[in-house]
Amino acid sequence: MLLAKPDVSLADHLAEVTRLGMALARRLELSEPLYTKALLACALHDIGKATQEFQDHIQGRPGNYPHALASLPFVLLLEGQLNRALGLPQTRYEAAAAVLTHHSPLGSELYKGYDKPRYHPDLLSLLGEVWHLLQAVGVGNLPPLEPFWKQLQALLQSAPVALLDTPVRGVDEKRATLRGILQQLPPKDFACVKAVLHLADWLASAKKSDPTTLFLTEGAKAIAQHTERLRGRLRPFQVQARQAAADVLWLRAPTGTGKTEALLLWAGDTERLLYLLPTQATTNAMWQRLRRIYGEETVALAHGRAAYMLRQEADEDPLDARLFGSVFAKPVTVATLDQYLLAHLHGRHWEERRTLARRATVILDEIHAYEPYTLGLLVEALERERPQRLALASATLPEALLALFPPGHLVEADPAIWERRRHRLHLREGSLLEEGVSAALEAAQSGQAVLVVVNTIRDAQEFYRRLREVGEDCELLHARFTFRDRQAKESRVSQPRPGLIFVATQVVEVSLDISYDVLITELAPVDALIQRMGRINRRGDKPPAPVIMYTQTTEGTQRVYGKEILSWSESLLKELPECPTDRDLAQATQELYAQVTQTPAWQEALEQGRQTLQAVQATLGCYTIGLSDEKLKERFATRRGPLSVEVLPMAFLEEAQTLKERQEGWRMPELLVPVPVWWLHEYKEAFSFSAELRVLLTTLSYTPELGLCPDFVEEAQFL
């Protein structure tokens, strides 16, 4: 008996994948030709396991051969014959492309150098079973098996890879080989067929017999039960969102007023929900929140640290959860926007992500938080492939940003909410570093919990040092801590205690759900300041909280934000009343964005984002991006600004080695710290590469209190 796995026959596996593929293709509403091609791919994807090499391998004997490559002649010949029956051009080989790439991404070097396999004597018998399978699932126009088998023999005489690189007659020069033909397939069609094949194959391998587990059911009921438990009564704007029938929603509501619930009420009974946020921290928090609403097995997490977060909760590697979550295949996925954009830049598994996202309800929360280059990528992606339903949400939702996106139905928080006065502004002309310490000490000594936001890491560390000199109860948070220390700090500061001084950089703006009593901050753009202000008196249930803002800016602050934007922001702040309403603050943001978005630099960055996505997709066609190509690698980034790389401080070298010895390498991210890439070139003596751990080491000082402390003067500091 031919085997697909040690305990599964090849015929049974092909039958199960085809059954699952049929259900998925119907659920995804594939057109008739693509439906046929998806079933063809499912039925033939592993027929290349009918080789002597693979059967030896599966039984523990020496031997192996890429079975996807060995499957190519079968699906290529049959698809070509079905193309004629379906009235399709002979260049439409979506099924062949999906089968060929179901273990390796499509690319110019795929499978080069392989000779031909030794097909198993039982191959014809298996092929007969496949024919019966295809007929049973309704694939028509199949040729008789005997003449097909005879034609197939000619193809099996040479190495399958030769089929990819042999010139093809009758096609234009750009697609002179089959490899070129596959690259130039319609990407959406190829992606649909491959998505069905991959999802069906993964479900079968995970022994999950019901594909409906990949789709959301009774979402409206789940959120209704949640809102009933939470408040018992909905706010008027939440009711408006639930009743909105529009496919594009714009939602403007201040923090802490139920914006997330309104978005979920609008999403209702969608079959797939994709909730996108700016940072990993906000994504982690929303993941936990939505799991409580929809159920733990229903909600996936997708970002660069997702594998680590999932592994923390499991005794073993949660492979299935990682795999399905990473491609947006779970009913609800909470992800960073980066994951969505990398799919449009043809990162790994772009086919599944984009296919599923097109039929999803996509929520873009905190839409104000992105730089213009990222917005350019997003706008272009949405113009090319709009999801089934789309929501844009923010506390401010500037009109200048909305103009970039599809027209939508606007829902705003209730008028009474906008009239809240949560803050009392105190603008001071001095320097935060020189004068803010005494202000923080005075507030803390009166029993208040104080949040201090500093614009650069270096200045935040210095501010913290000065507090520690007088022995105050204080915490420091910025982006240059290990992941473990940062998690511990976020936990400690999430419940502010009287007298605590929490010193942080911009990481608090969209990452922590906290509410302190006093804010002391440096001048920053109005929208950033409003986010900082949202971390004190968050729900407006106390008298207006003091906001002490120092307007003297350092060179570091000017490099981060730009002098012009800081000047505009200061002017807008001076025009505000001492106790502004939430509407006053939103209007100030509107005015700032109206100015900023018209600057040549902003418009240029936006256009660069759009052009980057256009160029990547035009260059790659159906290929997955190859990061060995330096030009393409430069474009495989969702944000502009200094790139970072993670390094291991020497203080943790012994612990990292112990983790490796214990086979707990998955915990390595706990010990890593991000640093700007330019440090590696400018300060080479501080970095080295550990071949044993496959990680960069740094001799720079690290302490859990201060984080990574460079012994050189930094030219720029972010977060």
Tab-separated table of C-alpha atoms in Angstrom, residues 38-434:
chain	number	residue	atom	x	y	z
A	38	ALA	CA	-8.946	23.648	-6.777
A	39	LEU	CA	-10.332	20.092	-6.738
A	40	LEU	CA	-7.764	19.046	-9.326
A	41	ALA	CA	-4.966	20.438	-7.146
A	42	CYS	CA	-6.332	18.690	-4.030
A	43	ALA	CA	-6.681	15.320	-5.763
A	44	LEU	CA	-3.205	15.369	-7.321
A	45	HIS	CA	-1.113	17.421	-4.900
A	46	ASP	CA	0.588	14.419	-3.279
A	47	ILE	CA	0.521	11.929	-6.144
A	48	GLY	CA	4.258	12.551	-6.350
A	49	LYS	CA	4.561	10.553	-3.126
A	50	ALA	CA	4.068	7.493	-5.335
A	51	THR	CA	7.815	7.328	-5.886
A	52	GLN	CA	10.242	4.750	-4.606
A	53	GLU	CA	12.243	7.515	-2.947
A	54	PHE	CA	9.320	8.815	-0.884
A	55	GLN	CA	8.014	5.393	0.076
A	56	ASP	CA	11.509	4.440	1.271
A	57	HIS	CA	11.683	7.668	3.250
A	58	ILE	CA	8.285	7.214	4.921
A	59	GLN	CA	9.321	3.749	6.075
A	60	GLY	CA	12.582	4.983	7.533
A	61	ARG	CA	14.877	3.889	4.730
A	62	PRO	CA	17.309	6.244	2.943
A	63	GLY	CA	15.761	8.200	0.115
A	64	ASN	CA	13.641	11.241	-0.616
A	65	TYR	CA	12.565	13.443	-3.505
A	66	PRO	CA	10.400	16.599	-3.512
A	67	HIS	CA	6.982	15.053	-3.984
A	68	ALA	CA	5.475	18.372	-5.100
A	69	LEU	CA	7.899	18.368	-8.031
A	70	ALA	CA	7.170	14.704	-8.754
A	71	SER	CA	3.437	15.575	-8.886
A	72	LEU	CA	3.920	18.252	-11.564
A	73	PRO	CA	3.677	16.107	-14.737
A	74	PHE	CA	0.323	14.654	-13.652
A	75	VAL	CA	-1.440	17.893	-12.823
A	76	LEU	CA	0.153	19.769	-15.727
A	77	LEU	CA	-1.058	17.300	-18.348
A	78	LEU	CA	-4.554	16.941	-16.927
A	79	GLU	CA	-5.023	20.682	-16.351
A	80	GLY	CA	-3.979	21.394	-19.924
A	81	GLN	CA	-6.662	19.022	-21.190
A	82	LEU	CA	-9.299	20.466	-18.844
A	83	ASN	CA	-8.368	24.005	-19.952
A	84	ARG	CA	-9.503	23.109	-23.457
A	85	ALA	CA	-12.766	21.706	-22.122
A	86	LEU	CA	-13.321	24.817	-19.993
A	87	GLY	CA	-12.464	27.150	-22.870
A	88	LEU	CA	-9.440	28.571	-21.049
A	89	PRO	CA	-6.080	29.534	-22.590
A	90	GLN	CA	-3.283	26.968	-22.420
A	91	THR	CA	-1.365	29.372	-20.183
A	92	ARG	CA	-3.798	29.002	-17.265
A	93	TYR	CA	-2.106	26.520	-14.948
A	94	GLU	CA	-3.317	27.604	-11.497
A	95	ALA	CA	-3.665	24.024	-10.260
A	96	ALA	CA	-0.186	23.079	-11.458
A	97	ALA	CA	1.273	26.170	-9.768
A	98	ALA	CA	-0.529	25.375	-6.510
A	99	VAL	CA	0.623	21.747	-6.485
A	100	LEU	CA	4.204	22.658	-7.348
A	101	THR	CA	4.383	25.221	-4.535
A	102	HIS	CA	2.424	23.612	-1.731
A	103	HIS	CA	5.662	23.105	0.234
A	104	SER	CA	7.915	25.812	-1.229
A	105	PRO	CA	7.090	29.313	-2.503
A	106	LEU	CA	7.002	29.930	-6.227
A	107	GLY	CA	10.251	31.516	-7.399
A	108	SER	CA	12.798	31.616	-10.196
A	109	GLU	CA	15.091	29.004	-8.596
A	110	LEU	CA	12.463	26.596	-7.305
A	111	TYR	CA	13.589	22.925	-7.595
A	112	LYS	CA	16.462	23.647	-9.962
A	113	GLY	CA	19.054	20.865	-10.097
A	114	TYR	CA	16.806	17.873	-9.354
A	115	ASP	CA	16.951	14.780	-11.556
A	116	LYS	CA	13.931	12.566	-12.227
A	117	PRO	CA	12.420	10.314	-9.522
A	118	ARG	CA	11.693	6.583	-9.697
A	119	TYR	CA	7.923	6.259	-9.812
A	120	HIS	CA	6.420	3.348	-7.900
A	121	PRO	CA	5.030	0.277	-9.739
A	122	ASP	CA	1.617	0.856	-8.093
A	123	LEU	CA	1.308	4.317	-9.644
A	124	LEU	CA	-1.264	3.369	-12.306
A	125	SER	CA	-3.498	1.730	-9.716
A	126	LEU	CA	-3.358	4.905	-7.579
A	127	LEU	CA	-4.101	7.047	-10.619
A	128	GLY	CA	-7.219	4.986	-11.216
A	129	GLU	CA	-8.396	5.751	-7.695
A	130	VAL	CA	-7.758	9.445	-8.302
A	131	TRP	CA	-9.888	9.283	-11.465
A	132	HIS	CA	-12.770	7.781	-9.497
A	133	LEU	CA	-12.269	10.463	-6.833
A	134	LEU	CA	-12.441	13.314	-9.350
A	135	GLN	CA	-15.548	11.859	-10.952
A	136	ALA	CA	-17.166	11.463	-7.518
A	137	VAL	CA	-16.684	15.141	-6.655
A	138	GLY	CA	-18.130	16.252	-9.969
A	139	VAL	CA	-15.092	17.136	-12.079
A	140	GLY	CA	-16.327	16.702	-15.627
A	141	ASN	CA	-14.595	16.352	-18.986
A	142	LEU	CA	-11.988	13.953	-17.616
A	143	PRO	CA	-10.157	12.141	-20.428
A	144	PRO	CA	-10.239	8.328	-20.429
A	145	LEU	CA	-7.526	7.048	-18.134
A	146	GLU	CA	-5.784	4.753	-20.651
A	147	PRO	CA	-4.889	7.374	-23.312
A	148	PHE	CA	-3.998	9.838	-20.540
A	149	TRP	CA	-1.612	7.265	-19.074
A	150	LYS	CA	0.054	6.809	-22.444
A	151	GLN	CA	0.547	10.552	-22.885
A	152	LEU	CA	1.888	10.784	-19.358
A	153	GLN	CA	4.657	8.269	-20.064
A	154	ALA	CA	6.384	10.720	-22.396
A	155	LEU	CA	6.480	13.365	-19.657
A	156	LEU	CA	7.798	10.917	-17.060
A	157	GLN	CA	10.842	10.060	-19.172
A	158	SER	CA	12.610	13.295	-18.248
A	159	ALA	CA	13.173	15.162	-14.996
A	160	PRO	CA	10.029	17.094	-13.954
A	161	VAL	CA	12.073	20.247	-13.436
A	162	ALA	CA	12.803	20.225	-17.173
A	163	LEU	CA	9.113	20.979	-17.720
A	164	LEU	CA	9.594	24.264	-15.876
A	165	ASP	CA	12.530	25.574	-17.878
A	166	THR	CA	11.979	24.183	-21.384
A	167	PRO	CA	10.818	26.854	-23.865
A	168	VAL	CA	7.086	26.677	-24.529
A	169	ARG	CA	5.763	27.147	-28.034
A	170	GLY	CA	3.079	29.662	-28.824
A	171	VAL	CA	3.496	32.038	-25.890
A	172	ASP	CA	4.968	35.520	-25.737
A	173	GLU	CA	8.623	36.023	-24.922
A	174	LYS	CA	7.948	37.144	-21.334
A	175	ARG	CA	6.455	33.718	-20.606
A	176	ALA	CA	8.811	31.682	-22.743
A	177	THR	CA	9.013	28.859	-20.179
A	178	LEU	CA	6.460	27.198	-17.935
A	179	ARG	CA	8.151	28.897	-14.984
A	180	GLY	CA	7.442	32.229	-16.687
A	181	ILE	CA	3.862	31.197	-17.428
A	182	LEU	CA	3.266	30.374	-13.781
A	183	GLN	CA	4.743	33.684	-12.652
A	184	GLN	CA	2.367	35.592	-14.956
A	185	LEU	CA	-0.842	33.829	-13.887
A	186	PRO	CA	-3.587	36.119	-12.550
A	187	PRO	CA	-2.420	36.401	-8.915
A	188	LYS	CA	-5.915	36.357	-7.413
A	189	ASP	CA	-6.858	33.168	-9.251
A	190	PHE	CA	-3.620	31.397	-8.374
A	191	ALA	CA	-3.958	32.543	-4.768
A	192	CYS	CA	-7.527	31.181	-4.501
A	193	VAL	CA	-6.563	27.717	-5.769
A	194	LYS	CA	-3.469	27.511	-3.595
A	195	ALA	CA	-5.370	28.743	-0.532
A	196	VAL	CA	-7.961	25.996	-0.896
A	197	LEU	CA	-5.261	23.352	-1.363
A	198	HIS	CA	-3.175	24.528	1.574
A	199	LEU	CA	-6.077	24.889	3.992
A	200	ALA	CA	-7.535	21.506	3.036
A	201	ASP	CA	-4.134	19.823	3.337
A	202	TRP	CA	-3.443	21.422	6.724
A	203	LEU	CA	-6.881	20.461	8.037
A	204	ALA	CA	-6.382	16.862	6.925
A	205	SER	CA	-2.912	16.699	8.481
A	206	ALA	CA	-4.285	18.124	11.742
A	207	LYS	CA	-7.064	15.493	11.610
A	208	LYS	CA	-9.746	18.193	11.568
A	209	SER	CA	-12.626	16.879	9.507
A	210	ASP	CA	-14.887	19.942	9.611
A	211	PRO	CA	-13.769	22.990	7.575
A	212	THR	CA	-16.531	25.137	9.089
A	213	THR	CA	-14.270	25.557	12.129
A	214	LEU	CA	-12.369	28.088	9.989
A	215	PHE	CA	-15.421	30.362	9.759
A	216	LEU	CA	-17.122	32.496	12.381
A	217	THR	CA	-20.618	31.491	13.440
A	218	GLU	CA	-22.952	33.445	15.689
A	219	GLY	CA	-20.580	36.371	15.993
A	220	ALA	CA	-23.473	38.764	16.613
A	221	LYS	CA	-24.702	36.576	19.463
A	222	ALA	CA	-21.254	36.480	21.074
A	223	ILE	CA	-20.832	40.261	21.076
A	224	ALA	CA	-24.425	40.775	22.242
A	225	GLN	CA	-23.776	38.531	25.245
A	226	HIS	CA	-20.544	40.401	25.952
A	227	THR	CA	-22.130	43.856	25.873
A	228	GLU	CA	-24.995	42.643	28.058
A	229	ARG	CA	-22.518	41.437	30.684
A	230	LEU	CA	-20.360	44.528	30.352
A	231	ARG	CA	-22.870	47.330	30.719
A	232	GLY	CA	-26.351	45.975	30.262
A	233	ARG	CA	-27.204	48.920	28.013
A	234	LEU	CA	-25.573	50.165	24.830
A	235	ARG	CA	-24.591	53.748	24.162
A	236	PRO	CA	-26.479	55.408	21.289
A	237	PHE	CA	-23.434	55.401	18.993
A	238	GLN	CA	-22.939	51.681	19.617
A	239	VAL	CA	-26.555	51.061	18.598
A	240	GLN	CA	-25.966	53.138	15.446
A	241	ALA	CA	-22.912	51.046	14.608
A	242	ARG	CA	-24.838	47.794	15.095
A	243	GLN	CA	-27.604	49.021	12.815
A	244	ALA	CA	-25.296	50.410	10.117
A	245	ALA	CA	-25.683	48.356	6.942
A	246	ALA	CA	-22.781	50.067	5.143
A	247	ASP	CA	-19.873	47.973	3.874
A	248	VAL	CA	-17.494	50.786	4.872
A	249	LEU	CA	-17.773	52.257	8.370
A	250	TRP	CA	-15.994	55.275	9.798
A	251	LEU	CA	-16.079	55.344	13.596
A	252	ARG	CA	-14.912	58.293	15.675
A	253	ALA	CA	-15.049	57.885	19.461
A	254	PRO	CA	-12.709	58.856	22.323
A	255	THR	CA	-10.752	56.212	24.209
A	256	GLY	CA	-12.539	54.387	26.976
A	257	THR	CA	-16.053	54.911	25.573
A	258	GLY	CA	-16.757	51.512	24.014
A	259	LYS	CA	-15.283	51.973	20.542
A	260	THR	CA	-14.216	48.321	20.269
A	261	GLU	CA	-17.686	47.067	21.190
A	262	ALA	CA	-19.213	49.352	18.563
A	263	LEU	CA	-16.907	47.929	15.892
A	264	LEU	CA	-17.711	44.349	16.852
A	265	LEU	CA	-21.444	45.064	16.886
A	266	TRP	CA	-21.128	46.397	13.351
A	267	ALA	CA	-19.136	43.305	12.301
A	268	GLY	CA	-21.971	41.118	13.601
A	269	ASP	CA	-22.289	37.778	11.842
A	270	THR	CA	-19.384	38.161	9.456
A	271	GLU	CA	-17.790	34.845	8.496
A	272	ARG	CA	-14.268	36.181	9.117
A	273	LEU	CA	-13.014	39.065	11.240
A	274	LEU	CA	-9.578	40.604	10.845
A	275	TYR	CA	-8.773	43.177	13.543
A	276	LEU	CA	-5.640	45.205	12.722
A	277	LEU	CA	-3.703	47.380	15.185
A	278	PRO	CA	-0.459	49.409	15.145
A	279	THR	CA	1.716	47.595	17.708
A	280	GLN	CA	2.375	44.145	19.103
A	281	ALA	CA	1.395	45.318	22.581
A	282	THR	CA	-2.015	46.614	21.458
A	283	THR	CA	-2.492	43.456	19.407
A	284	ASN	CA	-1.712	41.193	22.375
A	285	ALA	CA	-4.187	43.068	24.563
A	286	MET	CA	-6.933	42.914	21.922
A	287	TRP	CA	-6.242	39.209	21.332
A	288	GLN	CA	-6.896	38.460	24.980
A	289	ARG	CA	-9.975	40.677	24.938
A	290	LEU	CA	-11.549	39.059	21.865
A	291	ARG	CA	-10.810	35.562	23.165
A	292	ARG	CA	-13.069	36.353	26.116
A	293	ILE	CA	-15.803	37.373	23.678
A	294	TYR	CA	-15.572	34.784	20.900
A	295	GLY	CA	-13.787	31.906	22.648
A	296	GLU	CA	-10.119	30.956	22.895
A	297	GLU	CA	-10.145	28.482	19.999
A	298	THR	CA	-11.817	30.995	17.683
A	299	VAL	CA	-9.338	33.884	17.937
A	300	ALA	CA	-5.826	33.864	16.472
A	301	LEU	CA	-2.828	36.146	16.966
A	302	ALA	CA	-0.565	37.216	14.107
A	303	HIS	CA	2.585	39.299	14.513
A	304	GLY	CA	6.337	38.804	14.770
A	305	ARG	CA	6.129	37.520	18.363
A	306	ALA	CA	2.948	35.445	17.951
A	307	ALA	CA	4.741	32.079	18.044
A	308	TYR	CA	6.319	32.994	21.368
A	309	MET	CA	3.039	34.267	22.841
A	310	LEU	CA	1.225	31.076	21.852
A	311	ARG	CA	4.022	28.840	23.116
A	312	GLN	CA	3.848	30.538	26.506
A	313	GLU	CA	0.350	29.131	26.961
A	314	ALA	CA	0.987	25.590	25.698
A	315	ASP	CA	2.858	22.562	26.985
A	316	GLU	CA	3.941	21.792	23.414
A	317	ASP	CA	4.474	23.798	20.274
A	318	PRO	CA	0.923	24.792	19.164
A	319	LEU	CA	1.727	24.193	15.485
A	320	ASP	CA	-1.852	24.164	14.232
A	321	ALA	CA	-2.757	27.380	16.042
A	322	ARG	CA	0.369	29.085	14.729
A	323	LEU	CA	-0.150	27.914	11.179
A	324	PHE	CA	-3.827	28.737	10.792
A	325	GLY	CA	-3.462	31.977	12.721
A	326	SER	CA	-0.522	33.209	10.672
A	327	VAL	CA	-2.512	33.049	7.420
A	328	PHE	CA	-5.722	34.666	8.792
A	329	ALA	CA	-7.521	31.295	8.601
A	330	LYS	CA	-9.002	31.371	12.098
A	331	PRO	CA	-12.535	32.853	12.319
A	332	VAL	CA	-11.136	35.899	14.152
A	333	THR	CA	-7.546	37.093	13.751
A	334	VAL	CA	-5.975	39.958	15.684
A	335	ALA	CA	-2.864	41.151	13.863
A	336	THR	CA	-0.590	44.090	13.377
A	337	LEU	CA	-1.225	46.016	10.183
A	338	ASP	CA	2.259	44.927	9.114
A	339	GLN	CA	1.035	41.341	8.643
A	340	TYR	CA	-1.701	42.487	6.273
A	341	LEU	CA	0.689	44.678	4.286
A	342	LEU	CA	3.414	42.025	4.070
A	343	ALA	CA	0.864	39.775	2.381
A	344	HIS	CA	0.394	42.449	-0.287
A	345	LEU	CA	4.181	42.708	-0.586
A	346	HIS	CA	4.189	38.961	-1.351
A	347	GLY	CA	5.632	37.677	1.890
A	348	ARG	CA	5.379	33.985	2.753
A	349	HIS	CA	1.801	32.633	2.511
A	350	TRP	CA	0.556	35.754	0.763
A	351	GLU	CA	-1.828	33.571	-1.230
A	352	GLU	CA	-3.852	32.389	1.784
A	353	ARG	CA	-3.785	35.731	3.575
A	354	ARG	CA	-5.035	37.763	0.634
A	355	THR	CA	-7.650	35.215	-0.423
A	356	LEU	CA	-9.152	35.103	3.059
A	357	ALA	CA	-8.821	38.856	3.681
A	358	ARG	CA	-10.819	39.643	0.541
A	359	ARG	CA	-13.837	37.891	2.068
A	360	ALA	CA	-13.282	39.244	5.582
A	361	THR	CA	-14.550	42.114	7.663
A	362	VAL	CA	-11.386	44.141	8.252
A	363	ILE	CA	-11.197	46.604	11.139
A	364	LEU	CA	-8.401	49.167	11.057
A	365	ASP	CA	-8.279	50.544	14.579
A	366	GLU	CA	-6.115	53.515	15.623
A	367	ILE	CA	-5.820	54.471	11.963
A	368	HIS	CA	-4.227	57.793	12.914
A	369	ALA	CA	-1.106	56.012	14.248
A	370	TYR	CA	0.625	55.287	10.926
A	371	GLU	CA	3.265	57.246	9.087
A	372	PRO	CA	2.527	58.338	5.495
A	373	TYR	CA	4.663	55.622	3.852
A	374	THR	CA	2.691	52.916	5.660
A	375	LEU	CA	-0.561	54.649	4.758
A	376	GLY	CA	0.543	54.685	1.122
A	377	LEU	CA	1.033	50.919	1.183
A	378	LEU	CA	-2.347	50.479	2.855
A	379	VAL	CA	-4.268	52.764	0.509
A	380	GLU	CA	-2.814	51.008	-2.536
A	381	ALA	CA	-3.545	47.560	-1.105
A	382	LEU	CA	-7.159	48.481	-0.384
A	383	GLU	CA	-7.646	49.963	-3.843
A	384	ARG	CA	-6.356	46.777	-5.444
A	385	GLU	CA	-8.144	44.318	-3.143
A	386	ARG	CA	-10.839	45.758	-0.930
A	387	PRO	CA	-12.139	43.386	1.756
A	388	GLN	CA	-15.801	42.463	1.888
A	389	ARG	CA	-16.356	45.007	4.680
A	390	LEU	CA	-14.026	47.672	6.058
A	391	ALA	CA	-14.014	49.824	9.195
A	392	LEU	CA	-11.700	52.724	10.012
A	393	ALA	CA	-11.661	53.801	13.651
A	394	SER	CA	-9.866	56.299	15.848
A	395	ALA	CA	-10.458	58.709	18.694
A	396	THR	CA	-9.832	61.566	16.246
A	397	LEU	CA	-10.247	60.081	12.740
A	398	PRO	CA	-8.938	63.161	10.889
A	399	GLU	CA	-10.811	64.158	7.740
A	400	ALA	CA	-7.497	64.472	5.883
A	401	LEU	CA	-6.916	60.733	6.434
A	402	LEU	CA	-10.466	59.713	5.591
A	403	ALA	CA	-10.057	61.362	2.189
A	404	LEU	CA	-7.511	58.650	1.314
A	405	PHE	CA	-9.923	55.758	1.875
A	406	PRO	CA	-13.191	54.513	0.369
A	407	PRO	CA	-16.252	56.628	1.285
A	408	GLY	CA	-17.962	55.335	4.388
A	409	HIS	CA	-20.858	55.736	6.771
A	410	LEU	CA	-19.737	57.911	9.703
A	411	VAL	CA	-20.736	57.019	13.256
A	412	GLU	CA	-19.582	59.314	16.059
A	413	ALA	CA	-19.681	59.020	19.822
A	414	ASP	CA	-22.632	60.634	21.533
A	415	PRO	CA	-22.482	64.451	21.940
A	416	ALA	CA	-22.304	64.163	25.722
A	417	ILE	CA	-19.120	62.103	25.429
A	418	TRP	CA	-17.440	64.766	23.303
A	419	GLU	CA	-18.240	67.393	25.903
A	420	ARG	CA	-16.238	65.626	28.610
A	421	ARG	CA	-13.446	67.702	30.111
A	422	ARG	CA	-10.891	65.181	31.346
A	423	HIS	CA	-7.733	67.320	31.399
A	424	ARG	CA	-6.411	70.641	32.661
A	425	LEU	CA	-3.564	71.972	30.506
A	426	HIS	CA	-0.486	73.683	31.929
A	427	LEU	CA	1.961	74.802	29.199
A	428	ARG	CA	5.393	75.670	30.549
A	429	GLU	CA	8.244	77.138	28.552
A	430	GLY	CA	11.038	75.270	30.309
A	431	SER	CA	12.734	71.910	29.720
A	432	LEU	CA	11.205	68.657	30.912
A	433	LEU	CA	14.584	67.223	31.843
A	434	GLU	CA	15.594	70.282	33.872
